[in-house]
Coordinates of C-alpha atoms and ligand atoms in Angstrom, one line a residue:
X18 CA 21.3 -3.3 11.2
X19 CA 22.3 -2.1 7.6
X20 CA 22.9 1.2 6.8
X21 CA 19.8 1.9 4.8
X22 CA 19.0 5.4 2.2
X23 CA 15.8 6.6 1.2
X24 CA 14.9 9.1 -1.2
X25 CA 13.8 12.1 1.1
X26 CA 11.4 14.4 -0.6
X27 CA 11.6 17.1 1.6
X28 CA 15.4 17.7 0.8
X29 CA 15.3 15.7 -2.8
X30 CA 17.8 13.4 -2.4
X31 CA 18.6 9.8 -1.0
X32 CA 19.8 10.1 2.6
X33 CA 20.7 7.6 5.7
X34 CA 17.8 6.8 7.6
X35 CA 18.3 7.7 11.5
X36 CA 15.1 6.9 13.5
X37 CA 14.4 9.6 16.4
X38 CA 14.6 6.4 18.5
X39 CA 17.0 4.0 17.8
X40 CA 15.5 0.6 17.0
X41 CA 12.0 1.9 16.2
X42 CA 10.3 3.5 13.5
X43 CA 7.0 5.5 13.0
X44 CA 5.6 5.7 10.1
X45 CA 2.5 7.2 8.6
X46 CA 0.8 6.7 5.3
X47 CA -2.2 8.7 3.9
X48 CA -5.2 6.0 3.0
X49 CA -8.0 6.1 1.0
X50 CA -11.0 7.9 1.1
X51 CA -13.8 5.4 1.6
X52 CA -16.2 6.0 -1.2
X53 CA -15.9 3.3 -4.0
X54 CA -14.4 0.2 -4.8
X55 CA -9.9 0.5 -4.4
X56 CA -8.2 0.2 -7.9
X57 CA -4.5 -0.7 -8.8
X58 CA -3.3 2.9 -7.8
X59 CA -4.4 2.5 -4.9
X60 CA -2.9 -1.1 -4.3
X61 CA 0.6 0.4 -5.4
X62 CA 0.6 2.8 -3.2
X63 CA -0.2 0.9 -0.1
X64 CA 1.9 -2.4 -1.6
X65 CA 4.9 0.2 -1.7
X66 CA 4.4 1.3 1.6
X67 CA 4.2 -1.9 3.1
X68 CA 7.7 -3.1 1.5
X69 CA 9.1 -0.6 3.0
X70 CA 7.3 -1.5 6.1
X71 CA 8.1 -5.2 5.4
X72 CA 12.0 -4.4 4.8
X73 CA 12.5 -1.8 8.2
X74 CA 11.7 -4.6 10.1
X75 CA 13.5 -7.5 8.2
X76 CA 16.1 -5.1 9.1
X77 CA 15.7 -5.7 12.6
X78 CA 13.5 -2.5 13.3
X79 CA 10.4 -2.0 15.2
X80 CA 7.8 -0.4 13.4
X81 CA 4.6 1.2 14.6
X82 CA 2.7 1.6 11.0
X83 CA -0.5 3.7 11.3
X84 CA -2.6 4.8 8.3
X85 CA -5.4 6.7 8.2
X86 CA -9.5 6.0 6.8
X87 CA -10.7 9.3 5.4
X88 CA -14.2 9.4 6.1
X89 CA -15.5 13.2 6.1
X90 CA -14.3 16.0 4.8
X91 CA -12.4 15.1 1.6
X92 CA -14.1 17.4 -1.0
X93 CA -14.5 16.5 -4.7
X94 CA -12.3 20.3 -5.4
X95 CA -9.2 20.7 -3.5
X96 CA -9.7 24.3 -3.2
X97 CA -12.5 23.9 -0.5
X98 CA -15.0 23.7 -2.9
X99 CA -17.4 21.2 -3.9
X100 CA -19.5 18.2 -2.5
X101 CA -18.3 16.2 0.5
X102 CA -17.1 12.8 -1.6
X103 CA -18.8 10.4 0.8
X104 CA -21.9 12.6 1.0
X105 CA -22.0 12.7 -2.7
X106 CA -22.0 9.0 -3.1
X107 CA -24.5 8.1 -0.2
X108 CA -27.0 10.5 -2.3
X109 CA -26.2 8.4 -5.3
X110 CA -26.8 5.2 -3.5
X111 CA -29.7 6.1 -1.2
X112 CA -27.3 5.1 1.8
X113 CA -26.3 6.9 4.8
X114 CA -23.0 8.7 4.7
X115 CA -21.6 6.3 7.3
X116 CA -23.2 3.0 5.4
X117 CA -21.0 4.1 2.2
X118 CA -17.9 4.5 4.4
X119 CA -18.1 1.2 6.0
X120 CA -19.1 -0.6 3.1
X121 CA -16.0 1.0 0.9
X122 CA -13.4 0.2 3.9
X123 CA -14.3 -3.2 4.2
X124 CA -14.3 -3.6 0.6
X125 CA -10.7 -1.7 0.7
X126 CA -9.7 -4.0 3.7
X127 CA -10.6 -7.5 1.8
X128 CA -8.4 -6.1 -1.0
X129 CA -5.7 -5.3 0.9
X130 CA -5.4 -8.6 2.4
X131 CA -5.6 -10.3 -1.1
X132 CA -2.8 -8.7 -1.5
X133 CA -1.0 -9.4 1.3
X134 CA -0.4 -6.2 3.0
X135 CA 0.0 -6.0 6.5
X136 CA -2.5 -4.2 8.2
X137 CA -1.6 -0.9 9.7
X138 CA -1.2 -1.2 13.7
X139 CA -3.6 1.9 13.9
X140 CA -6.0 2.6 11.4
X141 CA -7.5 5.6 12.4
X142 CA -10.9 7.1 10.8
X143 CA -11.3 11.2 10.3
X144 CA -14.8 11.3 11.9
X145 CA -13.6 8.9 15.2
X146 CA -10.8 12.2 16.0
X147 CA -12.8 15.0 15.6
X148 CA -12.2 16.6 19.0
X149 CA -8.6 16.7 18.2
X150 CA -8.7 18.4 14.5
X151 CA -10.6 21.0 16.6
X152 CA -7.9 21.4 19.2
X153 CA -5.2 21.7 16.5
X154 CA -7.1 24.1 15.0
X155 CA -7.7 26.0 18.1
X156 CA -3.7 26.3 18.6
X157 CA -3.3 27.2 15.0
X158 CA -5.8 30.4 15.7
X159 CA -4.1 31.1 19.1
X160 CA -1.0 31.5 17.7
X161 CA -1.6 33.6 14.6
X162 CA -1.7 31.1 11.9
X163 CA -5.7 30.8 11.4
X164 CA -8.3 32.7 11.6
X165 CA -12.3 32.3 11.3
X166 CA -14.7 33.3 8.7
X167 CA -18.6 33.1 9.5
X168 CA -18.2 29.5 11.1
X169 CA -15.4 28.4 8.7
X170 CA -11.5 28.6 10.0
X171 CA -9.1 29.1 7.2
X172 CA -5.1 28.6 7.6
X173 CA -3.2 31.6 6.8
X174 CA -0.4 30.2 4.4
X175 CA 1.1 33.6 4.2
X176 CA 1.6 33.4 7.9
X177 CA 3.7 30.3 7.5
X178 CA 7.4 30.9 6.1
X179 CA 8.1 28.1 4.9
X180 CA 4.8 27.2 3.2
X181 CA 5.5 25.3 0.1
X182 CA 9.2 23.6 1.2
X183 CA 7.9 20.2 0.4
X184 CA 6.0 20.6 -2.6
X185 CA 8.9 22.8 -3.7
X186 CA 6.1 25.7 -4.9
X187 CA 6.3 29.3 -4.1
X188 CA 3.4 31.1 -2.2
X189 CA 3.6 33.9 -5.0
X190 CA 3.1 31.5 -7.7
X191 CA 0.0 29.5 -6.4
X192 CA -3.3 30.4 -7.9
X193 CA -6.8 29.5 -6.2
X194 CA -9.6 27.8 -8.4
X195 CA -11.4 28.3 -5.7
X196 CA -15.4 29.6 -6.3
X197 CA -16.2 33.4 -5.7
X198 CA -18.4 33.4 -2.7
X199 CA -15.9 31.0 -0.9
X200 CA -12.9 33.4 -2.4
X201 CA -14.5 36.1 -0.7
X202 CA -14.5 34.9 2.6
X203 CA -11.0 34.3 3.1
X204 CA -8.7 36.7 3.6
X205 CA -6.2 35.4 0.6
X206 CA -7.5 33.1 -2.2
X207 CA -4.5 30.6 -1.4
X208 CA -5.6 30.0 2.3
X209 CA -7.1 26.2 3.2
X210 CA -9.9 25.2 5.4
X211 CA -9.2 23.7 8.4
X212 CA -12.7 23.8 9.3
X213 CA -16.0 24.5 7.5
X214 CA -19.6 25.7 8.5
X215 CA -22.0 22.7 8.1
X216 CA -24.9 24.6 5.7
X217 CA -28.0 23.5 5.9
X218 CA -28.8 20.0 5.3
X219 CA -25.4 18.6 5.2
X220 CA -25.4 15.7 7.2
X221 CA -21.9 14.8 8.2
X222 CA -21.7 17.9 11.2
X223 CA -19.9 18.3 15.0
X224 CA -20.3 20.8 17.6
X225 CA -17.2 23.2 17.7
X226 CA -16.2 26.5 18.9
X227 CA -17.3 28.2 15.8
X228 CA -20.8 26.1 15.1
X229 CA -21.4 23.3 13.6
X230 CA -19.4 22.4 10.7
X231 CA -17.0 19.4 9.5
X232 CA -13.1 19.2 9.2
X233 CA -11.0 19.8 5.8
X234 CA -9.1 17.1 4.7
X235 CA -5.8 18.0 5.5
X236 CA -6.1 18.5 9.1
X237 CA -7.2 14.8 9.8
X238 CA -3.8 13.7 8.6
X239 CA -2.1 16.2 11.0
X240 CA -4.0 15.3 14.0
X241 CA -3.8 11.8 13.6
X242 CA -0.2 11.2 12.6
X243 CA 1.0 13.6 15.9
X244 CA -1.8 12.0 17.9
X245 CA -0.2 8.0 17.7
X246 CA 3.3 9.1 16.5
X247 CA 4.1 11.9 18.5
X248 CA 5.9 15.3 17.1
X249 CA 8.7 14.4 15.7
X250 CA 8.2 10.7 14.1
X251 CA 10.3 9.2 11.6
X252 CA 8.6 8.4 8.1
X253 CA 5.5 10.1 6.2
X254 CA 4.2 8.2 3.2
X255 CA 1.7 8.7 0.6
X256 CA 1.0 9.0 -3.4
X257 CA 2.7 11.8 -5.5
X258 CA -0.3 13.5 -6.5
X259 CA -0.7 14.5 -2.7
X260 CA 2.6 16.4 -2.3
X261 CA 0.6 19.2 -3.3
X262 CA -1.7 20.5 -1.4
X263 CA -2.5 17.5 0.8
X264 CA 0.7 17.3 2.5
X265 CA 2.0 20.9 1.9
X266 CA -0.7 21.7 4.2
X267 CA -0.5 18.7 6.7
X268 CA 3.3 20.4 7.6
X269 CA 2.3 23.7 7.4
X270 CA -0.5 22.5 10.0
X271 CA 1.6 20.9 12.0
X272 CA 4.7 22.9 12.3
X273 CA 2.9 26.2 12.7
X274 CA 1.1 24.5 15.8
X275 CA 5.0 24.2 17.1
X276 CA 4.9 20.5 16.3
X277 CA 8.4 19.9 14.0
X278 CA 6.6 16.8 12.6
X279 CA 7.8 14.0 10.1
X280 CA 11.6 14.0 9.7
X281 CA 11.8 11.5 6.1
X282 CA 8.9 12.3 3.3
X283 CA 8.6 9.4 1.0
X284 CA 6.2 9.2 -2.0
X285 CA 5.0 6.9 -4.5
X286 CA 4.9 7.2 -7.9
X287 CA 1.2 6.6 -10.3
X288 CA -0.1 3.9 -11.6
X289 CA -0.9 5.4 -15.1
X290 CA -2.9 4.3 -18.0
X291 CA -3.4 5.4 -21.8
X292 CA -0.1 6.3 -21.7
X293 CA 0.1 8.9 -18.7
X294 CA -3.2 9.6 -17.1
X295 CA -3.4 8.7 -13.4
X296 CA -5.2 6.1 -12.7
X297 CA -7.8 7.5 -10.5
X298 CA -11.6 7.2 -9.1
X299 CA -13.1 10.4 -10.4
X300 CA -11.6 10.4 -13.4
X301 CA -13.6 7.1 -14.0
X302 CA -10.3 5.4 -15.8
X303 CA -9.7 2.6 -12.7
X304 CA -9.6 -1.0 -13.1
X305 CA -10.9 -2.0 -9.5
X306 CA -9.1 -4.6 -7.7
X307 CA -11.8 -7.1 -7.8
X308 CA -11.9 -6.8 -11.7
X309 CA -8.7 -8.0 -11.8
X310 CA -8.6 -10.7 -9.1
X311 CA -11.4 -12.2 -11.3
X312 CA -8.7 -12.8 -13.7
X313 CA -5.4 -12.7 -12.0
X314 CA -4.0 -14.1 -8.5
X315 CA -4.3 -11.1 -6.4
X316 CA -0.2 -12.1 -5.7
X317 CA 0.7 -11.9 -9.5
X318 CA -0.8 -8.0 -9.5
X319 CA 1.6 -7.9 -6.3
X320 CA 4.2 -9.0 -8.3
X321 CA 3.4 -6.4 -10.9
X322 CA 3.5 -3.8 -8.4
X323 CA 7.0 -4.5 -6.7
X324 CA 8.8 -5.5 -10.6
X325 CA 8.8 -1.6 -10.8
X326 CA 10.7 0.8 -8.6
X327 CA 7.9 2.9 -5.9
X328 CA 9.1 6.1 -7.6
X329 CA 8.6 4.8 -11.1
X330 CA 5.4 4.8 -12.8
X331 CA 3.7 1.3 -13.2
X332 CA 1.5 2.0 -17.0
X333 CA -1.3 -0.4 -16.7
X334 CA -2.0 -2.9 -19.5
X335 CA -2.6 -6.6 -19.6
X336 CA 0.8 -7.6 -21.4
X337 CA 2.7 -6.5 -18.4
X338 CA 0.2 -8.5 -16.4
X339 CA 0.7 -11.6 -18.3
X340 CA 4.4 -11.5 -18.1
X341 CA 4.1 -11.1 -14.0
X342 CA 2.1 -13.9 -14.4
X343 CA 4.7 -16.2 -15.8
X344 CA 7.4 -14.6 -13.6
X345 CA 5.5 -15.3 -10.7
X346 CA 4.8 -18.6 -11.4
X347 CA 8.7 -18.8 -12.2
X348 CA 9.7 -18.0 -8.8
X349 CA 7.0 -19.9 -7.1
X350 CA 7.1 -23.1 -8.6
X351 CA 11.0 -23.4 -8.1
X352 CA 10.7 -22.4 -4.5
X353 CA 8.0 -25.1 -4.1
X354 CA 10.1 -27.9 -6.1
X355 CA 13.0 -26.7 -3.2
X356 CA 10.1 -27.8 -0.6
X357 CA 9.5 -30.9 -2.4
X358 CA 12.7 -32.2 -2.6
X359 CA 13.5 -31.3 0.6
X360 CA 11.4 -34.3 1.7
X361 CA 13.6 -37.1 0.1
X362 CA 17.4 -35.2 -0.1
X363 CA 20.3 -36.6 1.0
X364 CA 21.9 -35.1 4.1
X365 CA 24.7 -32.3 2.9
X366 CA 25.8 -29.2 1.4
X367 CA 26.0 -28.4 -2.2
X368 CA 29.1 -25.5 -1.6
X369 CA 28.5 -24.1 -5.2
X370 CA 25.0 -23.1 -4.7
X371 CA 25.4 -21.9 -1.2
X372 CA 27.9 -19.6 -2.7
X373 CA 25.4 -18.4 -5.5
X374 CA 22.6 -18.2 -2.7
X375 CA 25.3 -15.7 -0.4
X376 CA 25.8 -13.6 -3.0
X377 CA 21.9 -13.1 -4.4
X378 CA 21.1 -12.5 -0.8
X379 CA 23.5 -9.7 -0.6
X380 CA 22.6 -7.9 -3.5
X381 CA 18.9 -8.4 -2.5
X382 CA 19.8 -6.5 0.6
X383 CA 21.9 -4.3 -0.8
X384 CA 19.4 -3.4 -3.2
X385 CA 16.6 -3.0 -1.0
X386 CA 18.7 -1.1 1.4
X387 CA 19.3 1.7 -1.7
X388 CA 15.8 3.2 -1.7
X389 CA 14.0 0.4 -1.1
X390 CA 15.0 -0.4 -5.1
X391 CA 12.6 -3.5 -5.6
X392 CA 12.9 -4.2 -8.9
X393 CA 16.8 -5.1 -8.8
X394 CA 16.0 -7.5 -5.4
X395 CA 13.5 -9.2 -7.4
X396 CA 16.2 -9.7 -10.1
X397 CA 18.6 -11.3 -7.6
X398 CA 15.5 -13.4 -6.4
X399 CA 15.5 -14.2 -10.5
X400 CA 19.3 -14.9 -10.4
X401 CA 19.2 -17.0 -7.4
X402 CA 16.0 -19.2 -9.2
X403 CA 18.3 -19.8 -12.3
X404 CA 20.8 -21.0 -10.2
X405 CA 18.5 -23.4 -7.9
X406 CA 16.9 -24.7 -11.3
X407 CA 20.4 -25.9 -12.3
X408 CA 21.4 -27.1 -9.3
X409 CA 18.3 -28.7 -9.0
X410 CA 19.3 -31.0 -12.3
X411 CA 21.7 -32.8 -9.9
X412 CA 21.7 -33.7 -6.3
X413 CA 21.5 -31.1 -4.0
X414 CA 21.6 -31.8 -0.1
X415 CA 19.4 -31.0 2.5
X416 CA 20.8 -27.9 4.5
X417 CA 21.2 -26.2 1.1
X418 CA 18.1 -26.9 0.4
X419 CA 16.9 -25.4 3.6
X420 CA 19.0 -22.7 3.3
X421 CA 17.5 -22.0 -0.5
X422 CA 13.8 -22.2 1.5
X423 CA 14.9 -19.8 4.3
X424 CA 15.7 -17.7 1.4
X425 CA 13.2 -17.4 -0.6
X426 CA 10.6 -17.4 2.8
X427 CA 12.5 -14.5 4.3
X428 CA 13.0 -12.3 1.0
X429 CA 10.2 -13.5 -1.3
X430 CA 7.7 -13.9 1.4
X431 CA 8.4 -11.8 4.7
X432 CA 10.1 -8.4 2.8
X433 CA 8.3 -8.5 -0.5
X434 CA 4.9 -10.2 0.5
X435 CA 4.9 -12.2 -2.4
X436 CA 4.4 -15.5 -0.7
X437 CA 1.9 -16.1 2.3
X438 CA 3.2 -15.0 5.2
X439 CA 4.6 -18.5 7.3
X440 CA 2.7 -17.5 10.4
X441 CA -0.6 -17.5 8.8
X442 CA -2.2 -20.5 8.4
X443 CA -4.4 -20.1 4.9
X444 CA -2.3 -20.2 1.9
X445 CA 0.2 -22.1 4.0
X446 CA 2.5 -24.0 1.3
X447 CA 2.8 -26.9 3.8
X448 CA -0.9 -26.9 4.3
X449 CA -1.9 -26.6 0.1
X450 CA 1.0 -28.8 -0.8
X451 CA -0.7 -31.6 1.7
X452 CA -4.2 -30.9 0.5
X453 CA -3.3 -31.6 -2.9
X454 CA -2.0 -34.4 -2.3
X455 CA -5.1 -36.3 -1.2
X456 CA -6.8 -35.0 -4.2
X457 CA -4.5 -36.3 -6.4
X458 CA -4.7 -39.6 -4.4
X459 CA -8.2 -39.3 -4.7
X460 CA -7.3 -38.9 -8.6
X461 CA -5.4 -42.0 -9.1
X462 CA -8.2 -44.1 -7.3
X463 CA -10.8 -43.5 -9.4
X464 CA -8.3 -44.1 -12.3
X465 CA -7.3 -47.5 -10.9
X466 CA -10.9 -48.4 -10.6
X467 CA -11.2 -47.3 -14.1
X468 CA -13.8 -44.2 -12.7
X469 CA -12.7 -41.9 -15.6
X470 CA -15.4 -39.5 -15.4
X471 CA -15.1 -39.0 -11.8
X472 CA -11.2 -38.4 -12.0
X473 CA -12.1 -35.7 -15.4
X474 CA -14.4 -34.1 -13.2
X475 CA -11.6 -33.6 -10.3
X476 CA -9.3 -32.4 -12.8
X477 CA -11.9 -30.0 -14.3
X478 CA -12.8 -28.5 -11.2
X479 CA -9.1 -27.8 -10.1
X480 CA -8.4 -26.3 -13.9
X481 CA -11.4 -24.0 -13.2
X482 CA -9.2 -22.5 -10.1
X483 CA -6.3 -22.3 -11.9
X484 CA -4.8 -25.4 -10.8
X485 CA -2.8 -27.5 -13.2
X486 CA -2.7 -31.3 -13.2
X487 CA 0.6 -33.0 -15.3
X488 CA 1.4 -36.8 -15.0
X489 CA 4.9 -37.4 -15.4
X490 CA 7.2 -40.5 -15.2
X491 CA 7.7 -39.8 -11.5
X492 CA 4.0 -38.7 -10.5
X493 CA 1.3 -36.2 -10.8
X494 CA 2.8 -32.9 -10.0
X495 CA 0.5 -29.8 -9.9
X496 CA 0.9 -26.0 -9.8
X497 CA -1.0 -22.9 -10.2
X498 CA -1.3 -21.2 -13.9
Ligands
ATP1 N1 -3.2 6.1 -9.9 C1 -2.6 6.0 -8.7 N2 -1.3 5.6 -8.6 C2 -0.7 5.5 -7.4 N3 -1.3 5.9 -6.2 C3 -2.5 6.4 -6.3 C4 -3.2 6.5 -7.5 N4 -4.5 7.0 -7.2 C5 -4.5 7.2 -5.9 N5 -3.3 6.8 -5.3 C6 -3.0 6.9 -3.9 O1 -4.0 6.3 -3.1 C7 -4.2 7.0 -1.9 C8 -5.7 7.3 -1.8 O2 -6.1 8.2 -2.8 P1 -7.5 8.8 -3.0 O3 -8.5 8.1 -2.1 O4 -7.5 10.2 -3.0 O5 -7.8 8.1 -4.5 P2 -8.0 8.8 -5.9 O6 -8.4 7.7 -6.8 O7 -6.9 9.6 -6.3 O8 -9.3 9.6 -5.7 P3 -9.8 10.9 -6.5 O9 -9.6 10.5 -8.0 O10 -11.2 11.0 -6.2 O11 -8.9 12.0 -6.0 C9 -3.3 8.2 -2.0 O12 -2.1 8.0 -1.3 C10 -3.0 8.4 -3.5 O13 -1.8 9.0 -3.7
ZN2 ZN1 -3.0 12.5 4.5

């Protein structure tokens, strides 16, 4: 296995990654909350996650990947204040709470997929682990760390040394926005809720040792993570803008329960737009996912994604769309030209490209295994496609070529995702390269039968999906604009 570093938030630098068990990895990535449509900060967060997934187990590792589904809890002021988000938007669309969770996670789930990301091996959902936000937060009274309010339990952050390690803030220096009356009931203005009193006529409620009431947000992630991971798992992922208080807490939870918790703290960077401003849903300055798939290949906003570093800001326009565009097709169209002429080459090696390949392949890994740095393995994927396209101007054998495909399967497809994954059988190349085929058959039949208007309309309807027709001395070839 290579050695590989990641940049370790908790201690703010890059360090060797050591699972607690060798050969396996847990991670854990915070999700969305399930109340509108995912936009392109959301996709680079969970694209980044999922290279890093992608890459641990190119690496040889096995990984256990669970991310969470906030569905209650998640309030529109992080200082326990404010309207329940999912409540909020099931007023605004006459739907029940649980209607506007499932409708925004499948909606978040088709996305996903567009875009290739595996899907978590546990996806657990806030309102399905309930029973044990309430037993951590039973174990957080018992031992001094909490303490209940009227039917509300509030962590003591002052009980908690360490409080603020992460996030790299000091307890004095935190100020609470947080509204009078709810001010009043904790003991100190910084304190979080762990668990709130359900008032009258909110919907979303559970029995619990202090009435009924709902969970905070940051206890979900707590629960959950321990719950499938165990105390001590290997990786803990999520955006930036969560470091503080989102995941301040979810250690301070965890670790004051006697749980020591995630060992490697990784966290992506935001997609931006206007020149700084996070991209983000109540802010109301997103660009949803299915916006842009109406206009782009849900792989080329992939592309996007991994062409900057995870810690980088990605600033959201369409000019940088447009050149992932041509990039994309850049990469793709050469590694399908390898597939084609794999068909008809000559048995045999072409020893200067096999060189070129060895060498882009290391410093693909190499880069990949520094952080995770995708934009410099994308390069070498760029070096190694300048090199095949010259090759390619002469006669290349076949096990080259099939080592070229290999390469570009296993680092273009399986670690970056940027090309279907080979198991799956839609987007297949093998399978589209063979459908085309008969249309373009069908093509050139009506054209021998002089049926022009049929063959226009075939070609029409193929431009309409973004697929190219172009008649050349040796054939029709095709690709994707
Ligand atoms: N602009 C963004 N760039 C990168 N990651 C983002 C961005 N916005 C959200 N995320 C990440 O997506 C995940 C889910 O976030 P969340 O559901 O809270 O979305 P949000 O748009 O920030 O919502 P809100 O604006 O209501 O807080 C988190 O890991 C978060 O860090
Ligand atoms: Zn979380």
């Amino acid at each position: 296995m290579p050695d590989i570093y990641l940049y370790n938030t908790l201690t703010r630098q890059k360090e060797p990654f050591t699972p607690t068990t060798p050969g396996h990895v847990g991670m854990y990535v915070c999700g969305p909350t399930v109340y509108s449509d995912a936009h392109l900060g959301h996709a680079k967060a969970q694209v980044s996650f999922d290279v890093v997934r992608r890459y641990l187990k190119h690496a040889g590792y096995r990984v256990r990947f669970v991310s969470n589904v906030t569905d209650v809890g998640h309030l529109t002021d992080d200082s326990d204040d404010g309207d329940d988000k999912i409540l909020r938007r099931a007023a605004l669309e006459k739907l029940e709470p649980m209607e506007i969770a499932d409708k925004y996670y499948w909606s978040y789930f088709e996305d996903m997929t567009a875009l290739n990301v595996l899907k978590p091996d546990i996806t657990p959902r806030a309102t399905g682990h309930v029973p044990e936000q309430i037993k951590l937060t039973q174990e957080l009274i018992e031992k001094g760390h909490a303490y209940e309010v009227d039917g509300s339990v509030y962590f003591s952050v002052t009980s908690y040394a360490p409080y603020g390690k992460l996030s790299g803030r000091k307890v004095e220096d935190l100020v609470s926005g947080t509204r009078e009356d709810i001010r009043e009931e904790k003991h100190d203005p910084r304190d979080f809720a762990l668990w709130k009193r359900a008032e009258k006529g909110h919907i979303m409620r559970w029995d619990s040792p202090w009435g009924e009431g709902f969970p905070g947000w940051h206890i979900e992630c707590s629960a959950m993570s321990l719950k499938y991971l165990g105390e001590n798992f290997d990786i803990h992922g999520g955006g930036m803008d969560l470091q503080f208080p989102h995941h301040e807490a979810e250690i301070a939870q965890a670790e004051a329960a006697g749980h020591p918790f995630a060992r490697y703290w990784i966290h992506n960077n935001m997609v931006t737009v206007q020149g700084g401003e996070k991209m983000s849903k109540s802010k109301g300055n997103f660009t949803t996912l299915k916006d842009l798939f109406e206009k782009y290949d849900p792989m080329v906003v992939r592309f996007l994604l991994v062409s900057s570093h995870y810690r980088s800001i990605t600033e959201f326009s369409e000019e940088p769309l447009r050149a992932a565009q041509s990039g994309y097709a850049r990469l793709r169209d050469t590694m399908l030209e390898v597939k084609r002429r794999l068909e008809t080459a000559p048995e045999g090696r072409h020893a200067t490209l096999e060189g070129q390949l060895k060498q882009h392949v290391d410093t693909f890994n190499e880069a990949m295994s520094d952080d995770f740095n995708t934009p410099e393995a994308v390069a070498a994927l760029f070096n190694l496609t300048r090199d095949v396209n010259s090759a390619l101007t002469g006669s290349v054998g076949k096990e080259t070529l099939q080592a070229v495909l290999d390469a570009y399967l296993a680092l273009g497809g399986d670690v970056l995702g940027l090309f279907a994954d080979r198991s799956s059988d839609t987007g297949n190349p093998e399978v589209i390269q063979t459908l085309m085929e008969l249309v373009i058959d069908a093509r050139q039949n009506y054209r021998a039968t002089r049926e022009f208007q049929k063959s226009d309309a075939l070609r029409a309807r193929l431009s309409a999906i973004g697929v190219v027709l172009e008649d050349t001395p040796q054939g029709t070839r095709w690709k994707i604009q």
